[in-house]
Amino acid sequence: MTASHSDSLVVLFGATAGAYGAKLGSDERELILLVWQVVDLPSKKVGTLHKSLVKADNLELSDQCREVSGLTPEGLGKAEPLDRVLQQFSQLVSSDLKVLGRSSYTLCSDGQLLIRQVLHPETSKKNFLLSDCFYSFYDLRKEFHTCYPSSAAVKDQTIKTMAEYLGLGTDETEEDFGVWQVKTMVAIIFSMLSESCNHIFTEPETVKYKYETGPCSKSETVDSETVIRARGLPWQSSDQDIARFFKGLNIAKGGVALCLNAQGRRNGEALVRFVNSEQRDLALERHKHHMGSRYIEVYKATGEEFLKIAGGTSNEVAQFLSKENQVIIRMRGLPFTATQEDVLGFLGPECPVTGGKEGLLFVKYPDGRPTGDAFVLFSCEEYAQNALKKHKEILGKRYIELFRSTAAEVQQVLNRYMSTPLIPTLPTPIIPVIPPPYTIATGSARDCVRLRGLPYTAGIDDILEFMGDATGDIKPHGVHMVLNQQGRPSGDAFIQMKSADKAFMVAQKCHKKMMKDRYVEVFQCSGEEMNFVLMGGTLNRSGLSPPPCKLPCLSPPAYAAFQTAAAVIPAEAALYQPQALLPATRTPQATAAAPPAVTYYPAQAAQLYMNYTAYYPSPPVSPTTVGYIAAPPGAVAAAATATHTPILPQPGALVRMQGLPYNTGMKEILSFFQGYQLHTDSILVLYNFSGQPSGEALVTFPSLDLAKKAVAEKNGQLLGSRYVELYLV
């Protein structure tokens, strides 16, 4: 048992099979030694000193461990495992307290590492619970510095330096490893209890029992010294999984924000906010620790990044998330006509929604149209598990995906859909930056350079600073920031120089030069090559590679030619209104001769160097995520009268494959679907922005029944070394 002001301390020391001292626990090595002794504070009496070896699953010891501890694998092989040792610990402590006439106690350790970085993570991985006493403890280093303010800083303290400060004996060779440490810690405590100091142990460190969910407002102030970015997470990870990875450290309420990609799917990253910088620094020591079989990278992040992901302003969302300690489930793929009653009926009585209709939040576009997503609240884990069992069941004519979610994901999804488009309506007036006709340079002259690997936060000013003295050799309007489908920087840019010699010089001077925290690659290229890449091809050291598909390549709107300077969508617009979308298909023959291309901008965006170019992949990513290209209403009307050839080779039911090995071709997919009446024209392998396989493919089946059968029988099966997911589109 423990108390906020205990009469007894249990002085605890431990060691792992790996690093020692300041790096204890940073290498994920298991505990191999525990030494402890009960100290009665009022009487200054002590109980029996106990030393217990712990049998680790991996008995291999590091050189440092062997040298410092003197332990051997043979000796540890005869010890008890950790769960048995902790049971003995509780029994022996209770017995010693009874002898001293006490009942409550608090642990006291040399710093934070043993309890936060060793015991809690290891027991969490081994799936057994620590007793309550391990959730409250005194940090002897902090208590010592409070008692002796003139001593060294807390981070520089060790048992030896504290003993030397007090003039205590420091010959470690006189005792066994661990025994000297505990005896010296007890002597230090008695010195702190002396009349000259009269120190009182009143405010123990605490470890949170569980992660608390909650909303986060964009108006909050988040200290950048408390935030980390975790990368490499399994895509199905929840906030509780991440909290378990950081077990022993105190995460702020609502402090786990799972990051989503452009398609609204989790991208394997999360931002985590801790209660203070000390906890954040301990989290950084878990860099490349494992979650299951995957190692997780942990880096510093900023409060601004956290708020961008987790912060929200919607009153509706705040009200939805105001119910605390709820399990959140995300539903995806709902029919657009689905009502609250439909969703409640789909979930059924075995998983009642908290508050009925109030526990449902439908995600909508700014104009009120449904997106097919919704979030649902459940009051307990049992109801949530029952709901997850309905994953991929049918509602209406669509199968519904269900996933665990978080408050931060709710905010992020709502922010994504409800954010104002870059160009919400066609701007008026829109004028050409320079008198038309103005064209992007073409030809074989290598008077351009390509910048690759730019920080995503880089702007025009950053590029000009990066170019240095060569800025004066850039053509007017010669910096082309390449945007992706979502209107965000892709990390690429093209720059038109005044001559090929100038382009050569800047490529030599700036290649692999640092911009912010990233090095940037700079290659010399021609205007023709630049245009080719912007139109969907790829450019590498071996020359030009055409778009890796026979589909017609979608042209960036920056190079769409129009006869009039009337309302034209500017090139930087990446979020479009429905009435400005071209049809998804078009006839290759409908490429009649056009006048010279003109690039248009909003009047307020006319700057000397700026020229944003939308960058579209070829082929599209998938029928559910493809970004269409905007054009003026006149172009839409003209396109509507054209004869279209469908992108998909034949009618039928479409199935989307995800998780394919990147070397998968049509032969492997045909073999995977053997017996389903497919042929090569039924398969479309999808590619990413760089022209590399994306791990996805579209497969057309002769009928809906056959497609459903394929999804039912083949979903989750292995293709090569990877499990493949199948979805009806």
XYZ file of C-alpha atoms in Angstrom:
729
model
C 0.000 0.000 0.000
C 1.034 3.602 -0.504
C 0.115 6.989 0.931
C 0.748 10.592 -0.051
C 2.865 10.988 3.082
C 4.129 7.526 4.013
C 5.905 6.623 7.223
C 8.064 4.138 5.319
C 10.110 4.108 2.150
C 11.194 1.094 0.143
C 14.571 1.976 -1.346
C 14.778 0.234 -4.716
C 17.661 -0.342 -7.128
C 17.726 -2.359 -10.343
C 19.829 -3.211 -13.400
C 19.165 -4.560 -16.884
C 21.143 -6.851 -19.183
C 22.176 -3.820 -21.240
C 22.970 -0.159 -20.635
C 23.690 1.185 -17.162
C 23.423 4.633 -15.588
C 21.965 7.471 -17.672
C 21.057 5.098 -20.543
C 19.222 2.552 -18.390
C 16.245 1.226 -20.353
C 17.129 2.994 -23.605
C 18.090 -0.289 -25.306
C 14.952 -2.294 -24.344
C 17.025 -4.856 -22.438
C 15.275 -6.802 -19.690
C 15.604 -6.418 -15.938
C 18.055 -8.868 -14.345
C 18.492 -7.516 -10.792
C 16.368 -5.974 -8.035
C 17.724 -4.905 -4.642
C 15.567 -3.245 -1.960
C 15.325 -2.337 1.724
C 12.508 -0.914 3.868
C 13.281 2.328 5.768
C 11.072 3.479 8.651
C 11.292 7.285 8.588
C 10.151 8.216 12.130
C 12.382 5.694 13.916
C 15.134 5.635 11.270
C 15.134 1.856 11.424
C 15.635 -0.423 8.442
C 14.341 -3.818 7.443
C 16.245 -6.685 5.874
C 18.159 -5.908 2.689
C 16.974 -8.163 -0.146
C 18.726 -8.964 -3.418
C 16.978 -10.929 -6.147
C 18.254 -11.971 -9.557
C 15.724 -11.982 -12.408
C 15.720 -14.516 -15.229
C 15.367 -12.658 -18.517
C 14.012 -14.180 -21.722
C 17.317 -13.259 -23.370
C 20.227 -14.135 -21.091
C 22.864 -12.476 -23.278
C 24.587 -9.708 -21.281
C 26.241 -6.590 -22.664
C 29.934 -6.049 -21.985
C 29.106 -3.076 -19.750
C 26.658 -5.171 -17.739
C 29.179 -7.964 -17.240
C 31.877 -5.509 -16.174
C 29.756 -3.445 -13.780
C 27.565 -6.131 -12.231
C 29.790 -9.196 -12.313
C 26.738 -11.288 -13.229
C 26.824 -14.217 -15.659
C 24.197 -15.863 -17.886
C 24.713 -19.106 -15.990
C 23.773 -17.471 -12.676
C 20.763 -15.705 -14.139
C 19.549 -18.941 -15.712
C 18.795 -20.287 -12.222
C 16.773 -17.217 -11.169
C 13.003 -16.688 -11.178
C 11.222 -14.750 -13.953
C 10.119 -11.161 -13.361
C 6.494 -11.866 -12.442
C 7.562 -14.283 -9.688
C 10.221 -11.877 -8.405
C 7.658 -9.063 -8.138
C 5.334 -11.355 -6.171
C 8.196 -12.134 -3.774
C 8.950 -8.403 -3.553
C 5.395 -7.621 -2.380
C 5.404 -10.464 0.150
C 8.796 -9.583 1.633
C 8.012 -5.855 1.847
C 4.739 -6.601 3.664
C 6.579 -8.874 6.087
C 9.271 -6.258 6.824
C 6.649 -3.522 7.341
C 4.813 -5.734 9.805
C 7.997 -6.186 11.843
C 8.482 -2.387 11.922
C 4.835 -1.818 12.848
C 3.958 -0.037 9.623
C 1.430 -0.677 6.860
C 1.961 1.938 4.135
C 5.026 2.704 2.055
C 6.269 4.545 -1.013
C 9.063 3.465 -3.308
C 12.220 5.543 -3.531
C 14.566 5.048 -6.475
C 17.718 6.596 -7.861
C 16.088 8.754 -10.537
C 13.203 8.022 -12.902
C 14.639 5.385 -15.216
C 14.181 2.146 -13.277
C 10.447 2.610 -12.803
C 9.449 4.625 -15.890
C 11.824 3.206 -18.514
C 12.338 -0.372 -17.336
C 9.633 -1.799 -15.099
C 6.537 -0.278 -16.736
C 7.524 -0.927 -20.383
C 8.735 -4.471 -19.695
C 5.681 -5.581 -17.720
C 3.423 -4.006 -20.359
C 5.128 -6.021 -23.119
C 4.906 -9.189 -21.036
C 1.219 -8.546 -20.366
C 1.087 -8.544 -16.584
C 0.092 -5.742 -14.250
C 2.309 -3.946 -11.785
C 0.929 -3.438 -8.287
C -0.215 0.031 -7.229
C 3.028 0.791 -5.419
C 4.835 1.199 -8.758
C 2.581 4.112 -9.788
C 3.943 6.438 -7.091
C 7.563 6.885 -6.073
C 10.125 9.375 -4.816
C 13.002 10.384 -7.048
C 15.948 10.505 -4.636
C 17.881 12.854 -6.932
C 15.100 15.460 -6.913
C 14.560 15.108 -3.162
C 18.298 15.479 -2.588
C 18.495 18.643 -4.702
C 15.494 20.100 -2.832
C 17.215 19.357 0.470
C 20.637 20.582 -0.733
C 20.018 23.321 -3.350
C 23.736 23.989 -3.795
C 24.400 20.430 -4.977
C 24.733 19.485 -8.657
C 21.770 19.712 -11.026
C 19.337 16.797 -10.859
C 20.332 15.454 -14.278
C 23.990 15.320 -13.198
C 23.376 13.542 -9.897
C 24.334 9.925 -9.230
C 24.420 7.872 -6.045
C 28.165 8.380 -5.936
C 28.066 12.185 -6.381
C 25.375 12.533 -3.698
C 27.431 10.423 -1.303
C 30.558 12.435 -2.035
C 28.667 15.692 -1.445
C 27.757 14.424 2.034
C 31.243 12.990 2.692
C 30.016 9.401 2.855
C 32.222 6.455 1.937
C 32.162 5.658 -1.778
C 34.144 2.423 -2.120
C 31.826 0.314 -4.266
C 34.167 -2.701 -4.236
C 33.379 -3.438 -0.581
C 29.899 -4.735 -1.379
C 28.124 -6.745 -4.063
C 26.711 -4.842 -7.010
C 23.350 -3.395 -6.009
C 23.927 -3.855 -2.287
C 26.329 -0.901 -2.046
C 23.904 1.272 -4.026
C 20.953 0.542 -1.711
C 23.009 0.940 1.487
C 24.379 4.261 0.237
C 20.887 5.486 -0.735
C 19.671 4.639 2.788
C 22.596 6.568 4.292
C 21.770 9.576 2.075
C 18.123 9.467 3.233
C 19.177 9.388 6.900
C 21.393 12.447 6.304
C 18.419 14.257 4.771
C 16.323 13.342 7.850
C 18.887 14.759 10.292
C 18.013 17.769 12.457
C 20.105 20.077 10.318
C 17.960 19.302 7.253
C 14.752 17.774 8.611
C 13.655 16.896 5.081
C 10.084 15.671 4.619
C 9.047 13.378 1.771
C 5.668 14.787 0.728
C 5.265 14.987 -3.078
C 5.982 11.701 -4.859
C 6.282 11.281 -8.613
C 3.233 9.663 -10.186
C 2.709 7.375 -13.170
C -0.670 7.598 -14.890
C -2.695 4.405 -14.731
C -4.233 4.948 -18.172
C -4.333 7.378 -21.037
C -7.154 9.929 -20.859
C -8.873 10.958 -24.060
C -10.227 14.445 -24.655
C -10.580 17.245 -27.211
C -7.973 19.884 -27.999
C -8.752 23.440 -29.080
C -6.709 25.369 -31.620
C -6.662 28.233 -29.133
C -4.640 26.188 -26.648
C -0.956 26.871 -26.132
C 1.132 23.742 -26.580
C 4.757 23.811 -25.430
C 7.000 22.504 -28.211
C 9.255 20.956 -25.568
C 6.513 18.458 -24.722
C 5.741 17.032 -28.204
C 7.252 14.131 -30.160
C 6.544 12.517 -33.516
C 6.347 8.711 -33.612
C 6.918 7.172 -37.049
C 6.566 3.617 -38.360
C 3.387 2.715 -36.461
C 1.249 -0.178 -37.692
C -1.634 1.365 -39.639
C -4.225 -0.191 -37.334
C -2.664 1.339 -34.179
C -5.019 3.180 -31.829
C -4.263 5.901 -29.297
C -4.289 3.228 -26.574
C -1.659 1.217 -28.458
C 0.557 4.293 -28.631
C -0.021 5.053 -24.945
C 1.002 1.481 -24.186
C 4.195 1.927 -26.209
C 5.018 4.901 -23.953
C 3.874 3.095 -20.793
C 5.441 4.645 -17.688
C 5.448 8.154 -19.161
C 2.646 10.637 -18.573
C 0.871 11.670 -21.763
C -1.265 14.803 -21.574
C -5.029 14.412 -21.725
C -6.000 13.982 -25.376
C -2.293 14.022 -26.198
C -2.192 11.322 -28.895
C -2.902 12.588 -32.406
C -2.815 9.987 -35.189
C -1.779 11.527 -38.514
C -3.767 10.939 -41.688
C -2.598 10.947 -45.286
C -4.181 12.875 -48.137
C -6.818 10.168 -48.566
C -7.859 10.318 -44.905
C -6.093 7.093 -43.977
C -3.557 6.730 -41.188
C -0.035 7.165 -42.458
C 1.877 5.376 -39.700
C 2.748 8.537 -37.779
C 1.432 10.150 -34.609
C 2.141 13.278 -32.616
C 2.236 12.730 -28.861
C 2.073 15.470 -26.248
C 3.466 14.795 -22.762
C 2.732 16.610 -19.517
C 6.203 18.199 -19.346
C 9.573 18.338 -21.072
C 11.090 15.758 -18.706
C 8.599 13.141 -19.872
C 9.204 14.155 -23.498
C 12.960 13.683 -23.090
C 12.388 10.203 -21.674
C 10.125 9.432 -24.647
C 12.942 10.347 -27.046
C 15.037 7.622 -25.410
C 12.558 5.078 -26.799
C 13.695 5.786 -30.356
C 13.633 2.511 -32.296
C 11.938 0.578 -29.496
C 9.524 -2.045 -30.743
C 5.763 -2.221 -31.069
C 5.229 -5.859 -31.855
C 7.745 -6.721 -34.564
C 8.132 -3.133 -35.803
C 10.554 -0.574 -34.466
C 9.192 2.912 -33.918
C 11.173 6.047 -34.653
C 10.743 8.899 -32.164
C 11.674 12.499 -32.991
C 11.107 15.959 -31.583
C 8.090 17.861 -32.903
C 6.501 21.252 -32.255
C 3.361 22.449 -30.535
C 2.289 24.048 -33.797
C 2.424 20.665 -35.549
C 0.372 19.091 -32.772
C -2.336 21.759 -32.938
C -2.465 21.477 -36.711
C -3.367 17.806 -36.349
C -5.318 17.673 -33.084
C -6.751 21.170 -32.676
C -10.333 21.986 -33.577
C -12.712 24.920 -33.498
C -16.092 23.336 -34.267
C -18.652 23.593 -31.469
C -20.351 20.479 -32.815
C -17.135 18.480 -32.469
C -16.412 19.929 -29.025
C -19.878 18.902 -27.850
C -19.472 15.431 -29.365
C -16.122 14.937 -27.623
C -17.234 16.469 -24.318
C -18.364 13.043 -23.098
C -15.191 11.742 -21.486
C -13.909 8.171 -21.191
C -15.739 7.062 -24.312
C -14.451 4.618 -26.925
C -14.559 6.220 -30.383
C -15.174 4.144 -33.509
C -14.861 5.533 -37.023
C -17.247 4.282 -39.726
C -16.204 4.683 -43.337
C -18.038 3.988 -46.592
C -21.571 4.858 -45.442
C -24.155 5.376 -48.191
C -24.645 9.096 -48.755
C -28.342 8.631 -47.975
C -27.664 6.938 -44.607
C -29.517 8.466 -41.646
C -28.903 8.279 -37.908
C -31.606 5.624 -37.660
C -29.856 3.572 -40.372
C -26.558 3.648 -38.494
C -28.146 2.795 -35.145
C -30.022 -0.078 -36.810
C -26.798 -1.319 -38.434
C -25.007 -1.371 -35.062
C -27.920 -3.095 -33.333
C -28.830 -3.559 -29.650
C -25.626 -5.478 -28.821
C -23.546 -2.288 -29.139
C -25.672 0.640 -27.906
C -24.395 4.083 -28.844
C -23.787 6.530 -25.997
C -26.687 8.985 -25.940
C -28.348 7.420 -28.968
C -28.341 9.911 -31.837
C -26.169 12.304 -29.804
C -23.386 9.736 -29.926
C -23.219 9.925 -33.738
C -21.249 12.519 -35.680
C -21.578 12.530 -39.475
C -18.704 14.104 -41.414
C -19.854 16.505 -44.106
C -18.429 18.815 -46.724
C -18.796 22.591 -46.208
C -21.921 22.596 -48.392
C -23.572 19.949 -46.210
C -23.041 16.949 -48.493
C -22.144 13.722 -46.620
C -18.655 12.290 -47.054
C -19.564 8.720 -46.104
C -17.674 8.965 -42.792
C -19.091 9.035 -39.279
C -17.815 8.731 -35.704
C -19.617 6.808 -32.972
C -19.248 6.880 -29.173
C -19.464 3.778 -26.980
C -19.416 3.788 -23.195
C -17.249 0.696 -22.776
C -14.780 -1.566 -24.499
C -17.288 -4.423 -24.774
C -19.711 -2.380 -26.885
C -16.878 -1.123 -29.073
C -15.620 -4.665 -29.671
C -19.134 -5.745 -30.678
C -19.240 -2.862 -33.161
C -15.846 -3.771 -34.645
C -17.155 -7.268 -35.366
C -19.425 -5.629 -37.959
C -16.400 -4.533 -39.993
C -17.174 -4.938 -43.731
C -20.812 -5.863 -43.176
C -23.311 -4.425 -45.653
C -25.474 -1.329 -45.110
C -27.675 -0.644 -48.089
C -25.539 -1.729 -51.020
C -22.155 -0.835 -49.468
C -19.892 -2.623 -47.052
C -18.893 -0.523 -44.049
C -15.385 -0.281 -42.586
C -15.061 0.216 -38.828
C -11.890 1.255 -37.011
C -10.859 2.422 -33.583
C -10.415 6.160 -33.563
C -9.314 9.031 -31.340
C -10.444 12.520 -30.422
C -7.537 13.914 -32.415
C -8.569 11.922 -35.484
C -12.099 13.289 -35.202
C -10.696 16.818 -35.197
C -8.342 16.071 -38.051
C -10.977 14.532 -40.306
C -13.438 17.348 -39.612
C -10.722 19.952 -40.210
C -9.822 18.312 -43.504
C -13.349 18.192 -44.868
C -14.630 21.436 -43.401
C -11.618 23.591 -44.221
C -12.261 26.336 -46.750
C -11.022 25.410 -50.238
C -8.001 27.299 -51.494
C -10.191 28.892 -54.184
C -13.779 28.429 -52.958
C -15.294 30.147 -55.989
C -13.866 31.341 -59.252
C -12.029 34.561 -58.299
C -12.814 37.865 -59.932
C -10.986 39.497 -61.421
C -8.198 37.179 -62.527
C -5.532 38.767 -64.673
C -2.405 37.467 -66.342
C 0.751 38.277 -64.392
C 2.457 39.434 -67.576
C 0.922 40.284 -70.913
C -0.053 37.157 -72.839
C 1.003 35.140 -74.568
C 3.234 33.731 -71.791
C 4.505 30.184 -72.005
C 6.636 27.936 -69.889
C 9.982 27.426 -71.574
C 10.330 24.437 -73.877
C 13.126 23.024 -75.979
C 16.291 21.069 -75.350
C 18.396 23.913 -73.892
C 19.338 22.842 -70.352
C 18.594 26.214 -68.808
C 16.450 24.897 -65.917
C 17.180 23.213 -62.585
C 15.069 20.837 -60.558
C 15.072 21.004 -56.749
C 14.121 17.741 -55.066
C 13.635 17.037 -51.365
C 12.492 20.495 -50.274
C 11.046 20.808 -46.759
C 7.257 20.822 -47.069
C 7.192 24.141 -45.230
C 9.545 25.779 -47.747
C 8.233 28.801 -49.616
C 9.471 31.068 -52.368
C 11.558 33.125 -49.941
C 13.278 29.971 -48.650
C 14.187 28.943 -52.205
C 15.560 32.382 -53.036
C 17.666 32.342 -49.867
C 18.841 28.823 -50.738
C 19.893 30.003 -54.228
C 21.985 32.815 -52.771
C 23.757 34.980 -55.356
C 22.252 32.930 -58.180
C 18.859 34.518 -57.480
C 19.722 37.315 -59.882
C 20.041 34.778 -62.703
C 16.469 33.479 -62.371
C 14.061 34.436 -65.145
C 11.012 36.507 -64.162
C 8.284 34.151 -62.878
C 10.825 31.364 -63.143
C 10.272 29.564 -59.825
C 7.690 26.781 -60.165
C 6.578 25.279 -56.859
C 5.138 21.839 -57.583
C 1.960 21.011 -55.678
C 0.396 17.595 -55.171
C -3.235 16.636 -55.673
C -4.267 18.176 -52.385
C -2.705 21.550 -53.201
C 0.178 21.017 -50.793
C 3.895 21.259 -51.593
C 5.261 18.010 -53.024
C 8.891 18.718 -52.096
C 9.836 19.505 -55.723
C 10.364 22.762 -57.584
C 11.665 23.820 -61.001
C 13.614 27.018 -61.655
C 14.192 28.623 -65.045
C 17.623 30.257 -65.284
C 18.746 32.864 -67.813
C 21.120 30.446 -69.549
C 22.336 26.850 -69.539
C 25.664 27.998 -68.047
C 23.857 29.629 -65.130
C 21.802 26.471 -64.586
C 24.979 24.354 -64.596
C 26.677 26.632 -62.066
C 23.760 26.679 -59.646
C 23.389 22.882 -59.864
C 27.073 22.464 -59.015
C 26.979 25.004 -56.211
C 23.699 24.059 -54.508
C 23.480 20.268 -54.939
C 22.958 18.628 -51.524
C 23.091 21.982 -49.783
C 20.981 22.162 -46.612
C 17.629 23.964 -46.457
C 16.344 24.064 -42.886
C 16.919 20.494 -41.647
C 17.032 18.748 -45.041
C 19.567 18.531 -47.819
C 18.201 19.363 -51.242
C 19.208 17.715 -54.519
C 19.672 20.065 -57.479
C 19.791 18.769 -61.067
C 20.223 20.604 -64.343
C 17.452 19.924 -66.863
C 15.793 21.368 -69.951
C 12.468 23.137 -70.306
C 11.228 20.137 -72.244
C 12.155 17.797 -69.409
C 10.543 20.130 -66.883
C 7.278 20.173 -68.809
C 7.421 16.412 -69.278
C 7.655 15.837 -65.515
C 4.879 18.294 -64.779
C 2.690 16.404 -67.219
C 3.087 13.150 -65.285
C 6.350 11.622 -66.505
C 9.470 11.103 -64.428
C 12.949 12.535 -64.714
C 16.021 10.735 -63.402
C 19.725 10.557 -64.022
C 19.233 8.227 -66.973
C 16.877 10.596 -68.763
C 13.129 10.704 -69.365
C 10.696 8.001 -68.336
C 7.180 8.283 -69.752
C 4.181 7.898 -67.477
C 4.063 4.190 -66.525
C 0.630 3.580 -68.004
C -1.103 3.717 -71.381
C -3.856 5.860 -69.918
C -4.195 9.409 -71.215
C -2.130 11.757 -69.067
C -4.079 14.451 -67.274
C -2.694 17.904 -67.962
C -1.934 20.340 -65.145
C -4.289 23.308 -65.241
C -1.345 25.703 -65.257
C -0.798 24.781 -68.883
C -4.430 24.731 -70.008
C -4.862 27.292 -72.780
C -7.821 29.586 -72.888
C -8.789 32.267 -75.356
C -10.089 34.640 -72.739
C -8.878 36.135 -69.499
C -12.300 35.755 -67.970
C -12.864 33.704 -64.838
C -10.131 31.073 -64.995
C -9.153 28.779 -62.145
C -5.573 29.648 -61.144
C -2.904 27.000 -61.198
C -2.407 26.891 -57.458
C -5.995 25.828 -56.824
C -5.976 22.206 -55.709
C -9.393 21.937 -54.059
C -12.200 22.383 -56.574
C -15.938 22.877 -56.629
C -17.923 20.045 -58.275
C -19.079 22.221 -61.156
C -15.464 22.825 -62.150
C -14.511 19.160 -62.587
C -13.673 17.659 -65.911
C -15.109 14.211 -66.616
C -12.882 11.385 -65.452
C -12.378 10.155 -69.011
C -11.605 11.749 -72.317
C -10.700 10.813 -75.847
C -7.013 10.885 -76.780
C -7.963 12.207 -80.223
C -9.591 15.265 -78.693
C -6.269 17.080 -78.496
C -6.746 19.684 -81.166
C -4.176 22.356 -81.775
C -4.346 25.084 -79.156
C -2.991 28.606 -78.915
C 0.066 29.285 -76.726
C -0.560 28.431 -73.080
C -1.097 31.275 -70.623
C -0.647 31.006 -66.866
C -3.121 33.056 -64.813
C -2.990 34.168 -61.179
C -5.162 36.070 -58.731
C -4.297 39.768 -58.859
C -3.015 39.784 -55.274
C -0.614 36.916 -55.984
C 1.405 38.722 -58.643
C 4.981 38.396 -57.405
C 8.181 38.450 -59.365
C 9.189 34.828 -58.805
C 5.978 32.992 -58.026
C 4.476 30.409 -60.317
C 2.653 27.545 -58.602
C 2.111 24.449 -60.710
C -0.277 21.645 -59.821
C 1.424 18.274 -60.167
C -0.788 15.323 -61.086
C 0.163 11.649 -61.242
C -0.571 9.407 -64.155
C -2.464 7.157 -63.837
C -4.865 8.351 -61.108
C -4.366 6.842 -57.673
C -7.728 5.080 -57.467
C -11.360 5.739 -58.356
C -12.032 6.765 -54.772
C -9.077 9.086 -54.310
C -8.349 10.387 -57.796
C -7.957 14.157 -58.032
C -9.609 15.631 -61.083
C -8.337 18.586 -63.020
C -10.186 21.830 -62.900
C -11.126 23.806 -65.961
C -13.401 26.752 -66.733
C -17.114 25.978 -67.190
C -16.688 26.451 -70.935
C -14.118 23.690 -71.043
C -16.445 21.411 -69.089
C -19.244 22.060 -71.550
C -16.970 21.396 -74.501
C -15.670 18.221 -72.925
C -19.190 17.041 -72.254
C -19.923 16.982 -75.974
C -16.885 14.877 -76.783
C -16.901 11.112 -77.305
C -15.383 9.373 -74.315
C -13.467 6.166 -73.993
C -13.740 4.619 -70.512
C -10.533 4.254 -68.529
C -11.622 0.839 -67.273
C -11.372 -1.692 -70.089
C -14.784 -3.284 -69.667
C -18.041 -3.021 -67.707
C -18.493 -5.035 -64.542
C -17.750 -4.823 -60.828
C -14.555 -3.150 -59.668
C -12.348 -4.438 -56.835
C -9.498 -2.464 -55.342
C -6.379 -4.309 -54.126
C -4.187 -2.802 -51.402
C -0.920 -3.954 -49.847
C 0.563 -5.562 -52.948
C 4.303 -6.262 -53.056
C 5.848 -3.486 -55.131
C 7.158 -5.941 -57.735
C 3.686 -7.371 -58.401
C 2.677 -7.516 -62.061
C -0.337 -8.699 -63.997
C 0.933 -12.287 -64.022
C 0.985 -12.448 -60.227
C -2.477 -10.862 -59.930
C -3.945 -13.267 -62.509
C -2.442 -16.173 -60.570
C -3.884 -14.770 -57.315
C -7.384 -14.681 -58.881
C -7.078 -17.995 -60.723
C -10.542 -19.325 -61.588
C -12.268 -15.926 -61.570
C -12.476 -15.473 -65.373
C -9.978 -12.601 -65.540
C -7.545 -11.606 -68.286
C -4.830 -8.963 -68.601
C -7.242 -6.259 -69.757
C -9.113 -6.670 -66.467
C -6.166 -5.434 -64.398
C -4.865 -1.921 -63.843
C -1.747 -1.536 -61.658
C -1.605 1.895 -59.998
C 1.461 4.117 -59.658
C 2.487 6.929 -57.324
C 3.768 10.432 -58.093
C 7.255 9.157 -58.882
C 6.026 6.603 -61.395
C 6.715 3.731 -58.997
C 4.131 1.014 -58.146
C 1.917 2.208 -55.295
C 1.061 -1.249 -53.963
C -2.494 -0.952 -55.298
C -4.379 -2.232 -58.326
C -7.882 -2.158 -59.781
C -9.435 -5.385 -61.034
C -12.627 -5.544 -63.110
C -14.760 -8.675 -62.618
C -17.402 -9.812 -65.144
C -20.181 -9.507 -62.544
C -20.922 -8.112 -59.082
C -21.550 -11.592 -57.673
C -18.135 -12.784 -58.820
C -16.498 -9.668 -57.357
C -18.206 -10.232 -53.988
C -17.119 -13.858 -54.033
C -13.519 -12.824 -54.701
C -13.546 -10.315 -51.827
C -15.050 -12.872 -49.474
C -12.625 -15.666 -50.405
C -9.375 -13.828 -51.149
C -9.356 -10.832 -48.793
C -6.474 -11.036 -46.328
C -4.655 -13.812 -48.202
C -0.950 -13.744 -48.997
C 0.415 -12.597 -52.340
C 4.134 -13.091 -52.177
C 5.105 -12.101 -48.641
C 2.290 -9.617 -47.993
C -1.332 -9.833 -46.951
C -3.590 -8.248 -49.566
C -6.750 -6.314 -48.757
C -9.664 -6.300 -51.198
C -12.472 -3.738 -51.376
C -15.508 -3.416 -53.589
C -15.466 0.001 -55.238
